[in-house]
XYZ file of C-alpha atoms in Angstrom:
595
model
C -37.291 -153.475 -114.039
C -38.094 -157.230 -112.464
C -35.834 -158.314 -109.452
C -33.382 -161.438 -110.209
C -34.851 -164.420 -108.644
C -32.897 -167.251 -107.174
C -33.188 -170.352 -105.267
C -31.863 -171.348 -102.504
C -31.809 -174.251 -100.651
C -31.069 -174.926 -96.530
C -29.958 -177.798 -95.125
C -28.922 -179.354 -92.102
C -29.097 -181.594 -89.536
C -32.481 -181.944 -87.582
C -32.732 -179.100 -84.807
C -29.629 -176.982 -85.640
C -31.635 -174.304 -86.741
C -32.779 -174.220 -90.071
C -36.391 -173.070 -89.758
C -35.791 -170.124 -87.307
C -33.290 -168.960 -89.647
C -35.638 -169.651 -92.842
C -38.699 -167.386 -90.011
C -35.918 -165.266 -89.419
C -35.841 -164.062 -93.077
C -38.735 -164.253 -93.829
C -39.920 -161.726 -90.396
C -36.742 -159.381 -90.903
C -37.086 -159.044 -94.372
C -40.703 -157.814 -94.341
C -41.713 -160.820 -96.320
C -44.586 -162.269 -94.214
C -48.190 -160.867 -94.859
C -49.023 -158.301 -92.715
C -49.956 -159.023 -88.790
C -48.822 -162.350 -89.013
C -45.768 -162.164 -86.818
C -48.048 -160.233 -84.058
C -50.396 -163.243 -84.308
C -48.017 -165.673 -83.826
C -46.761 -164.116 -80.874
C -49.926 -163.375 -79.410
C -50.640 -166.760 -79.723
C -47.469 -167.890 -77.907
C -48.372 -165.709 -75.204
C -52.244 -166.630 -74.599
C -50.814 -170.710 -74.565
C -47.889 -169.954 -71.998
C -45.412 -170.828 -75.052
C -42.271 -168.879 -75.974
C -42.300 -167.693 -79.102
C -39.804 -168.798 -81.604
C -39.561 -167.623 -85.157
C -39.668 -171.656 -86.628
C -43.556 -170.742 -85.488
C -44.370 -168.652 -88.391
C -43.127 -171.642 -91.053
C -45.584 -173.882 -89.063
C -48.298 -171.133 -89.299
C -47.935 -170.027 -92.819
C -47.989 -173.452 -94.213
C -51.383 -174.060 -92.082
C -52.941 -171.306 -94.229
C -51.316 -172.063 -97.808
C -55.048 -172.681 -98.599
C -56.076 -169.003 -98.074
C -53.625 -167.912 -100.688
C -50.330 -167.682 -98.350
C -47.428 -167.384 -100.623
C -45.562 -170.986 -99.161
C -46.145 -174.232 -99.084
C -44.367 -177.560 -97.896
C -41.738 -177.304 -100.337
C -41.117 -173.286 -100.846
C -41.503 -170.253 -99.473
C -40.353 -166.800 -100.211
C -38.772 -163.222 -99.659
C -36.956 -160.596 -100.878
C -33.928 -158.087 -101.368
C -33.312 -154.846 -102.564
C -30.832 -157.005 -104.867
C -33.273 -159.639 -105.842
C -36.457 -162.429 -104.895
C -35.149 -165.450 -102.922
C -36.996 -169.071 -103.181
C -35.832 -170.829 -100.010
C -36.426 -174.528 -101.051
C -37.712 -176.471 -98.165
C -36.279 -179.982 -97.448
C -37.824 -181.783 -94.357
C -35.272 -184.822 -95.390
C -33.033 -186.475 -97.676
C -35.451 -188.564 -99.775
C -37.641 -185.412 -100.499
C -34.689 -182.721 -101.028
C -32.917 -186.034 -103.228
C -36.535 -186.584 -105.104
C -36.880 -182.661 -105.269
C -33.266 -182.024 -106.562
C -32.962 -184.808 -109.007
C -36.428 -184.954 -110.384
C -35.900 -181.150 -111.403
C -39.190 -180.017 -108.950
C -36.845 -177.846 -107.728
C -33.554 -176.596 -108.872
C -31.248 -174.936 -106.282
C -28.549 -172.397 -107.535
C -26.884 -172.514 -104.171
C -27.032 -173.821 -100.531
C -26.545 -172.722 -97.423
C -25.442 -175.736 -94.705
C -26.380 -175.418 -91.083
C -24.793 -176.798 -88.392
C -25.242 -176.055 -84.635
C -22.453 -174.364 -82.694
C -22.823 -176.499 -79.227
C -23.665 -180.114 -81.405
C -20.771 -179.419 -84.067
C -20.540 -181.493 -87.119
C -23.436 -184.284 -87.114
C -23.846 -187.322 -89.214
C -26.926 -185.387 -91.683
C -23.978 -182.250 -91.567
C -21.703 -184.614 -93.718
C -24.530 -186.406 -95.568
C -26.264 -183.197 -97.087
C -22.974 -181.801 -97.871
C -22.332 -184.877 -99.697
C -25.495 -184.707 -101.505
C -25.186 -181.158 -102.683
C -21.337 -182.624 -104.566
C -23.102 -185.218 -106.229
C -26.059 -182.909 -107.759
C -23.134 -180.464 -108.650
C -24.361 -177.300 -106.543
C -21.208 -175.398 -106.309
C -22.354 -172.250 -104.166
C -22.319 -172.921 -100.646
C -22.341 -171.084 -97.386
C -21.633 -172.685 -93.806
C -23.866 -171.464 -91.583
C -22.394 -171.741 -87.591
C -25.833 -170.955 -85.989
C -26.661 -171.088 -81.968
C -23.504 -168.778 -81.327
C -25.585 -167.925 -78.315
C -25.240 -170.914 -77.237
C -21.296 -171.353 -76.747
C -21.467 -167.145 -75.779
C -20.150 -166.184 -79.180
C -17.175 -167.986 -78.071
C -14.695 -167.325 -81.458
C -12.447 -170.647 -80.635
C -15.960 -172.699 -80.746
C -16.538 -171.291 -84.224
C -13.398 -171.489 -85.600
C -13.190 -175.686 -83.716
C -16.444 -175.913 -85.673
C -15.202 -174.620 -89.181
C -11.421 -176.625 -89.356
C -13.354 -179.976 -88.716
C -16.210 -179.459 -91.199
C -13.549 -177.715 -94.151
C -11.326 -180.385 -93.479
C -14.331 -182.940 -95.101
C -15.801 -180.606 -97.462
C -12.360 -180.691 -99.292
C -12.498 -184.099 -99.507
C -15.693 -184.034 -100.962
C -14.458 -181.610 -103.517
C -16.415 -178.282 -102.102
C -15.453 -174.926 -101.147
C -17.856 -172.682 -99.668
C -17.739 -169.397 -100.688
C -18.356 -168.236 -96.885
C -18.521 -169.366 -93.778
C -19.978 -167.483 -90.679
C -21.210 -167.873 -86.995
C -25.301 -166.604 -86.649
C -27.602 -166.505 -84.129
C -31.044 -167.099 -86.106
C -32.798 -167.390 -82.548
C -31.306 -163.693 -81.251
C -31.186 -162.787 -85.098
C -27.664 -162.153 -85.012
C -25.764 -161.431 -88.135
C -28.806 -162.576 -90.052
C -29.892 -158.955 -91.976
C -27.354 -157.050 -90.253
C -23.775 -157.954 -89.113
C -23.676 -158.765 -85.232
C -21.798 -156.479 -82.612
C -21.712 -159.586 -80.373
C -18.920 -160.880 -82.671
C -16.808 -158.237 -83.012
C -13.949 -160.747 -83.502
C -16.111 -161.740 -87.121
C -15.643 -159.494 -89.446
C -17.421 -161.037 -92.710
C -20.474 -160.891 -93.737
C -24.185 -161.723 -92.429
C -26.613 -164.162 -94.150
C -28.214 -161.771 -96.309
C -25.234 -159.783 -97.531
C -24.156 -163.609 -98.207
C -26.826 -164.518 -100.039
C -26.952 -161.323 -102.238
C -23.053 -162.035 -103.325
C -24.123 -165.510 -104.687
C -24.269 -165.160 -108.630
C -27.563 -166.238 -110.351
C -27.227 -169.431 -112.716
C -27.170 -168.128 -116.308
C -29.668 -169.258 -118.806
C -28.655 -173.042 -120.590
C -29.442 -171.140 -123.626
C -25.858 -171.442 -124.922
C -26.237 -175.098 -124.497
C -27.447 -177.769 -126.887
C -31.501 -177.958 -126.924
C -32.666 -180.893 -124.481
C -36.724 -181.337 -123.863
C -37.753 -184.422 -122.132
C -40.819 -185.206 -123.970
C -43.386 -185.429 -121.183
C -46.744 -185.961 -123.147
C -48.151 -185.988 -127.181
C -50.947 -184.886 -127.523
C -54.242 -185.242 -130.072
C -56.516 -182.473 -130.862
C -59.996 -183.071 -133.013
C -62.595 -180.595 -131.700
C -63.756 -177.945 -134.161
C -61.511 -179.399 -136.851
C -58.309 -178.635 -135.129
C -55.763 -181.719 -136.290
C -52.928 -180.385 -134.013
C -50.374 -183.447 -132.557
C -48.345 -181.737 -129.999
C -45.353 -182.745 -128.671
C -45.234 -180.941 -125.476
C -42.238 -180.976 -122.252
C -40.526 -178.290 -120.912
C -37.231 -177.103 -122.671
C -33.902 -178.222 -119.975
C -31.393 -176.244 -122.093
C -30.578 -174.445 -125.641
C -32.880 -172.402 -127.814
C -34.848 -173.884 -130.898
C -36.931 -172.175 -133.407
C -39.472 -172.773 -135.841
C -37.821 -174.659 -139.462
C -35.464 -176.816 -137.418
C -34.779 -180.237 -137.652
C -34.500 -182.351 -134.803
C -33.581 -185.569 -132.984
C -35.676 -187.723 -130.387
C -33.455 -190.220 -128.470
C -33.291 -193.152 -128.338
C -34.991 -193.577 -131.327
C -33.165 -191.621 -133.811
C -36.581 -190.360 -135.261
C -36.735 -187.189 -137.413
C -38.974 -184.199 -138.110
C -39.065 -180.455 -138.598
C -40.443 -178.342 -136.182
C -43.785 -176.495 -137.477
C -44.874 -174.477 -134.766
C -43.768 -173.711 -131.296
C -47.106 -174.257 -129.310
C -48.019 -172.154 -125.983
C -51.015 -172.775 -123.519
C -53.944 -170.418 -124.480
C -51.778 -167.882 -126.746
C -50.243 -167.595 -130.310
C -47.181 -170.110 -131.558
C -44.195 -168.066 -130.602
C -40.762 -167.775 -132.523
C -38.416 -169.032 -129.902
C -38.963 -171.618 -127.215
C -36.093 -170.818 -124.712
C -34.976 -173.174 -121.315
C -37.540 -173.478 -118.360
C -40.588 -172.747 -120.720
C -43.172 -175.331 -120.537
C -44.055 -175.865 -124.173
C -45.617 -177.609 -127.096
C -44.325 -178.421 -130.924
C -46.430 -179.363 -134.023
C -44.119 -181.190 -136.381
C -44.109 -180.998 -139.636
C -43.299 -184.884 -140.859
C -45.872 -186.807 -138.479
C -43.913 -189.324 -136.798
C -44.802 -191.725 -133.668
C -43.074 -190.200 -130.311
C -43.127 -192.221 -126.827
C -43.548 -189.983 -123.595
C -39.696 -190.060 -122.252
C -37.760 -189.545 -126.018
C -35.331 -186.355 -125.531
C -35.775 -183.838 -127.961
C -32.563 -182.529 -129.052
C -31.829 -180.544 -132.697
C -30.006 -182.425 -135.712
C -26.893 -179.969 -136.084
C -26.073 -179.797 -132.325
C -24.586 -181.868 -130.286
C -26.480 -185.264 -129.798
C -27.136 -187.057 -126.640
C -25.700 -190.182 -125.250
C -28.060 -193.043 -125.891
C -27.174 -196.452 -123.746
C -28.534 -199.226 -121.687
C -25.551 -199.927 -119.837
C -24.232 -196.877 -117.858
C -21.722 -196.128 -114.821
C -23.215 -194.185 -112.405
C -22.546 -192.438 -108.839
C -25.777 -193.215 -106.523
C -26.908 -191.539 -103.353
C -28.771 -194.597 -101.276
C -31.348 -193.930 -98.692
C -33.620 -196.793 -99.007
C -34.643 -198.914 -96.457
C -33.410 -202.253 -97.903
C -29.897 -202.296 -99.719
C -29.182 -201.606 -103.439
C -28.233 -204.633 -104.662
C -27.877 -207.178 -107.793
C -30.246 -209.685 -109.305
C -33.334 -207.456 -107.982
C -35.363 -205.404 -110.419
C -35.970 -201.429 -109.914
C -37.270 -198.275 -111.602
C -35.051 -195.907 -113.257
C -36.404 -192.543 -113.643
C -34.669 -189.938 -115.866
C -36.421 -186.981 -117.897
C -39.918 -188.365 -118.412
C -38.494 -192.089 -118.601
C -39.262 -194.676 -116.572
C -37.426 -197.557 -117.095
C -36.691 -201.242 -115.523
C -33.325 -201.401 -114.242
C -30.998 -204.175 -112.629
C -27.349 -203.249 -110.635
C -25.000 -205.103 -112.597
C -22.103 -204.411 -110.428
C -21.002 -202.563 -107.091
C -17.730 -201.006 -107.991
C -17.240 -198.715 -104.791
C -19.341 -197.254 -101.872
C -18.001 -194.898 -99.417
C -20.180 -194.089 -96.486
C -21.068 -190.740 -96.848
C -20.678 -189.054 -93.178
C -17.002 -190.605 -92.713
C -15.599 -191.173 -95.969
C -14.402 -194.377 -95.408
C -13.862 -196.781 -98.622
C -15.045 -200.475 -98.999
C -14.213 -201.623 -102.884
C -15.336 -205.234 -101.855
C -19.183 -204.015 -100.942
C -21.509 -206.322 -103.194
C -24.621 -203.877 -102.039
C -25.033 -200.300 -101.106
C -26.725 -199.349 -97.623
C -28.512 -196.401 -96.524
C -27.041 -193.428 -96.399
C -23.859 -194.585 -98.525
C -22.909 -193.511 -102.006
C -21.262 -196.030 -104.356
C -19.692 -196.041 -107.866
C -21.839 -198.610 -109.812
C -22.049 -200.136 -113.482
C -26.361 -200.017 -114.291
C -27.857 -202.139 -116.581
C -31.683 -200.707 -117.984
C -34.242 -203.235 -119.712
C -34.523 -200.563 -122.858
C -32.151 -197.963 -123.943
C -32.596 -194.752 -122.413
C -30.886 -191.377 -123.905
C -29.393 -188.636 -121.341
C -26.330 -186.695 -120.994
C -22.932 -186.922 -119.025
C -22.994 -184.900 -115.884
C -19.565 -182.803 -116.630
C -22.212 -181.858 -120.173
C -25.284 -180.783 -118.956
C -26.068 -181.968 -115.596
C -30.147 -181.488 -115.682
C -30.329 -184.390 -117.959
C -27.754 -186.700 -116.473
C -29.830 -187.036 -112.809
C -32.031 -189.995 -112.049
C -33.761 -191.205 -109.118
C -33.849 -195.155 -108.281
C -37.946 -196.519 -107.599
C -37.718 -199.061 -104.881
C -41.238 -200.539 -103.948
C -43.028 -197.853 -105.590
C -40.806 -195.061 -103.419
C -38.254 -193.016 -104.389
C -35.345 -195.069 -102.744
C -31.965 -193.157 -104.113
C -30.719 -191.364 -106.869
C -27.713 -190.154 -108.917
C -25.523 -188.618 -111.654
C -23.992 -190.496 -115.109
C -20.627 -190.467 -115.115
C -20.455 -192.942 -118.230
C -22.206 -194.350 -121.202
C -20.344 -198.236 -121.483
C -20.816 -200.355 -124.133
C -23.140 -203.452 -124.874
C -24.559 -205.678 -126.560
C -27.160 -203.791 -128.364
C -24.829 -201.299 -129.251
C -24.887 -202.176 -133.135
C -28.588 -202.988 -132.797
C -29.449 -199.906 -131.607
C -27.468 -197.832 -134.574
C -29.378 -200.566 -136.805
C -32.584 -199.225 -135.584
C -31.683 -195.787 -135.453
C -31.192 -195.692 -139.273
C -34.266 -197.968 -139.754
C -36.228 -194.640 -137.792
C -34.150 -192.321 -140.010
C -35.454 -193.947 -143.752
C -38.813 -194.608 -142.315
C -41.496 -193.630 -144.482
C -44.651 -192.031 -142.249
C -48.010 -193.249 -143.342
C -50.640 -189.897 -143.886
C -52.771 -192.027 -141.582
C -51.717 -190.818 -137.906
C -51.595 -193.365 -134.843
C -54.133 -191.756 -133.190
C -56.470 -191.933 -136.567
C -55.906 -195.536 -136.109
C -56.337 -196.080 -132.326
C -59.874 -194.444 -133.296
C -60.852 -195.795 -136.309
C -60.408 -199.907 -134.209
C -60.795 -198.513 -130.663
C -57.652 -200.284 -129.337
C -54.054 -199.248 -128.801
C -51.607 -201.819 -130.497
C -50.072 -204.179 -128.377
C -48.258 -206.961 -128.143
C -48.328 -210.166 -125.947
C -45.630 -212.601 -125.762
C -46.541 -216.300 -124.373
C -43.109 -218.056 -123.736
C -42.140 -220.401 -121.264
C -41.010 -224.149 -121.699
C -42.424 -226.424 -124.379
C -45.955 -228.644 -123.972
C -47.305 -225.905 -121.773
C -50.108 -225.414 -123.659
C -48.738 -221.449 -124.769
C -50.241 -222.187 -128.503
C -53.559 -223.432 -127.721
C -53.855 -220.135 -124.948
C -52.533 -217.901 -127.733
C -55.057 -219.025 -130.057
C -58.024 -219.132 -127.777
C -56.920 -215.602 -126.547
C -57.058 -214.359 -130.046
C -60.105 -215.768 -131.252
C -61.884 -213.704 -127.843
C -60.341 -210.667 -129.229
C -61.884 -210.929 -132.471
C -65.048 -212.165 -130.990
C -65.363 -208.866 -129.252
C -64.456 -206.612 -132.537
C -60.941 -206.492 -131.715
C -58.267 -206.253 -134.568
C -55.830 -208.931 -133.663
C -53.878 -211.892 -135.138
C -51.442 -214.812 -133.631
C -48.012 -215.300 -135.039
C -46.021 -218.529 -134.035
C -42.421 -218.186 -133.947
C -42.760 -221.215 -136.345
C -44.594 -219.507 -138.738
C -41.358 -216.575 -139.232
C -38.668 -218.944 -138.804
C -39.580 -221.326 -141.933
C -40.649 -217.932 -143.626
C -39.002 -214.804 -142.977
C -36.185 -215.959 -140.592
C -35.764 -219.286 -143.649
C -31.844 -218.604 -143.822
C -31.482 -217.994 -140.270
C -32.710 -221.166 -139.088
C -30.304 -222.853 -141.146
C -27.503 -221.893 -138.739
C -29.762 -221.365 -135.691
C -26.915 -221.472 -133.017
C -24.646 -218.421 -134.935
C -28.126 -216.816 -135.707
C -30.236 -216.836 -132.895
C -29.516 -212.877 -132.435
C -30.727 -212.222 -136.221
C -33.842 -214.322 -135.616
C -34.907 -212.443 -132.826
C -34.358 -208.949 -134.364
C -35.915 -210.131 -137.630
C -38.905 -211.489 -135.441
C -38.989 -207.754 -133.608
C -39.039 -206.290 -137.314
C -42.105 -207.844 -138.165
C -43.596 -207.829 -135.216
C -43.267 -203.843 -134.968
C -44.650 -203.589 -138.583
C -47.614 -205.220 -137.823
C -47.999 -203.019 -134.277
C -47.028 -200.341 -136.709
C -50.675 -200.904 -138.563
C -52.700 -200.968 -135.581
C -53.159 -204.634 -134.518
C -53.148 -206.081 -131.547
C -50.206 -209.612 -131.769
C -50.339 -212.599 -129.868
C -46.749 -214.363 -129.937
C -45.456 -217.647 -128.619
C -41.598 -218.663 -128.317
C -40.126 -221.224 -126.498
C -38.185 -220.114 -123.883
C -37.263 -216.444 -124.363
C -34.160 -215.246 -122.147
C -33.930 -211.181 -120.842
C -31.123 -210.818 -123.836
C -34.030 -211.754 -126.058
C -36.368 -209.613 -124.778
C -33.658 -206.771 -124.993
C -33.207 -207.258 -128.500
C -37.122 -206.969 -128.958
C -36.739 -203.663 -127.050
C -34.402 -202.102 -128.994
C -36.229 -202.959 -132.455
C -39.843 -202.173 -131.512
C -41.131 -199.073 -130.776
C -44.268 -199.682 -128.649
C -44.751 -201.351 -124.907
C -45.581 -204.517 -124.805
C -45.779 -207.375 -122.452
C -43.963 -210.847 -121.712
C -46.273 -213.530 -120.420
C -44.523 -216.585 -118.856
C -46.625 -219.721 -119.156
C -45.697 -222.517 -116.762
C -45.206 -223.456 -113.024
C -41.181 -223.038 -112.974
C -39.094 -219.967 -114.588
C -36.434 -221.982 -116.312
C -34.935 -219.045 -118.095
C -33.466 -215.340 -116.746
C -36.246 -213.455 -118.770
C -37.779 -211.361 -116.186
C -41.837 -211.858 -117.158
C -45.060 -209.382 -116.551
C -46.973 -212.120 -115.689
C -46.625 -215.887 -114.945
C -49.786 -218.514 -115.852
C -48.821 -221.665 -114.205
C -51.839 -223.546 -114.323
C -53.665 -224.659 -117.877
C -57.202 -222.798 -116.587
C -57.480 -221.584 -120.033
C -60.780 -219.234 -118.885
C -58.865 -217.865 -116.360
C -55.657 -217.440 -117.954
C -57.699 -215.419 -120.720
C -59.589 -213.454 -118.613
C -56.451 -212.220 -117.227
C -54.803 -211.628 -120.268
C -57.411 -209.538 -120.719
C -57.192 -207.311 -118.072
C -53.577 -207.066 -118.531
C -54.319 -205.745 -122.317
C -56.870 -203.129 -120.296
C -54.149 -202.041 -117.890
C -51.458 -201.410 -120.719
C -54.639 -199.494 -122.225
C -54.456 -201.492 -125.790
C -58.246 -202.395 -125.392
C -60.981 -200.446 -122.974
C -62.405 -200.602 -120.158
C -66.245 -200.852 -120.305
């Protein structure tokens, strides 16, 4: 019968002993491949160096080419009880990245902290981390006993101070106890240095921690992480493929992708290399033929019609974890990362932040620094579906892109309302009654080589955004491209007629009427070129919401006089150049190829 396996994650501040208690397991446990711990040590000796058991991380992870069974983020050993994952985290931003991003998902944690140092700055931090991404099994770990000679009114000095914040924090440890992981006391075998200590030792600790329990009783969430197009040997397979985050689904259901409200039965349930399977259960990595064809975007959630659905919102409150180097802050653009979805993202307000290593309050903070945790009100550039953490946690985390890194991250507390609110039920039931051509998109993308795609030219008037628009089409067609130029002149004295009558009450209507078409005709393939006058960011949101592919806002002229936040601005009337890099931007959004 297969062990139980588990991870586990250790954390601590820097030096207090968590990688000579991570060698200590791993040596006392008989988990290291055979000879290496004589190696090590013979190594030690021939260099003069005393050996310490943090040495064998340090050499393992040196071979992890040869086949060694670790790496920089894992490593491994075992019980009689069951097979342990110890989840390496070198520092905040990568066990934050690690937890959030779902590369690794810790069932519990055990926090170090040194017996001489006592409770550090990363001691409170980490602790503070492990509340926010809702890990609720947790050991304290006293190590270096040997240190204060097993002294019991050290340990128990060490414990009051470090309880007294963890129930402010909202955590209770399960266990705490004092360790030696350098004289591997009470590590695989209860200490008779400590005879005052009468608990248990690290890996009688570990073994009493209960195993998460499958999110099969859940509602079904799959972040959809790729589609994919078959068309060798006649197979006309479109697979929707992710890996399942909770409930069960089987072949014959109907189901949900968020935001979009689109609909579909599944056909098959699609694994790598093997048969479709009758069941597609949480943590499987996993593919779905559908059988209504229907155009899916990498970062939809996959959820089933009868269950419970998923929040959908792109205004949310949210608790964030900082660590960047520059503060969080409003009126500055980031990337919001949840599931598979990557979307822009602005701070709309600071409600809170409490430093995380002394608790203290400031509710007048207009940023967030490192290191401190704030309550704040998000604002994202598209809708984005997820859950509420108190529902299912796995799809209510997010990390925060700051420069390209991985700057912070967090749980959603709230979905709050906005604007697009009615919009985005509009479209919803627009997805719902949408009659699929039989022609796929991919049959389309191959039958005119491009990807549809949209550019928007706006910017103030008598910048020359028509003639640019015109000259960029006619080099589109010129090169076999399928592509046409709609002024917003030409919808508002035709489709939008009765809007334009009362343009001030109706300037939302004309811009989601303008979206409608405008996703129709992206909807058959082509490639638009658009000019408006002037487009704001509430514009551009409304255009979100309505149309279902990417596409890109060009500002044209030398000074932004609006709050639209543009892909690209042309401030000069180079019309060559301008086109030239339109037309790269068209090859980096992949709507037309690369030679």
């Amino acid at each position: 019968m297969k062990k139980e396996d588990m991870n586990i994650v250790i954390v601590g501040h820097v030096d207090h002993g968590k990688s000579t208690l991570m060698g200590r397991l791993l040596a006392d446990t008989d988990s290291l491949p055979e000879g290496k711990l004589e190696q090590v040590k013979e190594t030690c000796r021939r260099n003069s160096k005393p050996f310490e058991y943090a040495f064998l991380l340090d050499a393992l992870k040196d071979e992890q080419a040869q086949g060694i069974t670790i790496d920089t983020a894992r490593c491994f050993f075992k019980t009689e009880k069951r097979d342990y994952i110890i989840l390496d985290a070198p520092g905040h931003i990568e066990f934050l990245k690690n937890m959030i991003t779902g590369a690794s998902r810790a069932e519990a944690a055990l926090l170090m902290i040194d017996a001489k140092e006592g409770v550090q700055e990363n001691s409170r931090r980490h602790a503070y981390m492990l509340s926010m991404l809702g890990i609720r099994q947790i050991a304290v770990v006293i190590n270096k006993m040997d240190l204060v000679d097993y002294d019991q009114k050290v340990y128990e000095s060490v414990k009051k101070e470090y309880l007294e914040f963890l129930e402010k924090i909202n955590i209770t440890p399960k266990f705490v106890l004092p360790v030696s992981s350098f004289m591997g006391e009470n590590i695989v075998k209860k200490s008779d240095k400590m005879p005052w200590y009468d608990g248990m030792c690290v890996l009688e600790v570990l073994d009493e921690f209960e195993c998460e329990q499958p999110h099969e009783d859940q509602p079904f969430r799959m972040p959809v992480q790729d589609v994919y197009k078959f068309t060798r040997n006649g197979d006309d397979r479109r697979i929707v493929a992710g890996t399942i985050e909770t409930g069960v689904i089987r072949p014959g259901q109907e189901v949900v992708f968020y935001p979009s409200g689109k609909r579909s039965h599944v056909k098959n349930i699609e694994v790598f290399n093997a048969d479709p399977i009758e069941e597609g259960k949480p943590g499987m990595a996993i593919g779905f033929t559908m059988v209504e064809q229907i155009y899916i975007k990498r970062g939809e959630l996959m959820s089933i019609a009868d269950e419970k659905a998923p929040q959908t919102a792109s205004r949310i409150a949210a608790n964030i974890f900082w660590l960047g180097k520059k503060n969080l802050a409003p009126g500055k653009t980031y990337f919001l990362k949840i599931g598979a979805e990557k979307v822009k993202m602005e701070v709309e307000k600071v409600k809170g932040v409490i430093n995380s290593s002394n608790l203290d309050s400031n509710q007048e903070q207009d940023s967030v620094g490192k290191n401190e945790v704030a309550e704040c009100i998000l604002v994202t550039d598209k809708p984005i579906a997820f859950d509420l953490v108190e529902d299912i946690a796995g799809t209510s985390r997010f990390v925060i892109v700051d420069d390209y890194e991985i700057a912070g991250g967090g749980i959603i507390t709230a979905a709050l309302e906005d604007e697009a609110q009615e919009l985005r039920q509009g479209t919803m039931l627009r997805n719902y009654k949408w009659e699929s051509s039989e022609i796929a998109v991919e049959d389309r993308i191959e039958h005119y080589a491009q990807k549809p795609n949209m550019i928007v030219l706006t910017g103030p008037e008598n910048t020359g955004k028509k003639k640019l628009a015109k000259l960029l089409e006619r080099e589109l067609m010129n090169c076999g491209r399928y592509v046409y130029y709609m002024g917003m002149g030409s919808y508002l004295y035709g489709v939008g007629a009765d809007t334009k009558r009362a343009e001030e009450q109706d300037h939302t209507e004309q811009i989601r009427r303008f979206a409608e078409v405008a996703n129709l005709m992206l909807d058959a393939g082509m490639i638009l070129v658009v000019t408006a006058t002037g487009l704001t960011q509430s514009d551009y949101k409304i255009m979100k919401t309505v149309i279902e592919r990417e596409f890109e806002v060009v500002w044209v002229g030398k000074e932004l006089t609006t709050d639209i936040s543009p892909d690209m601005q042309l401030s000069d009337k180079d019309y060559e150049k301008s086109i030239y890099k339109l037309k790269n931007m068209l090859k980096d959004a992949g709507a037309i190829f690369r030679a």
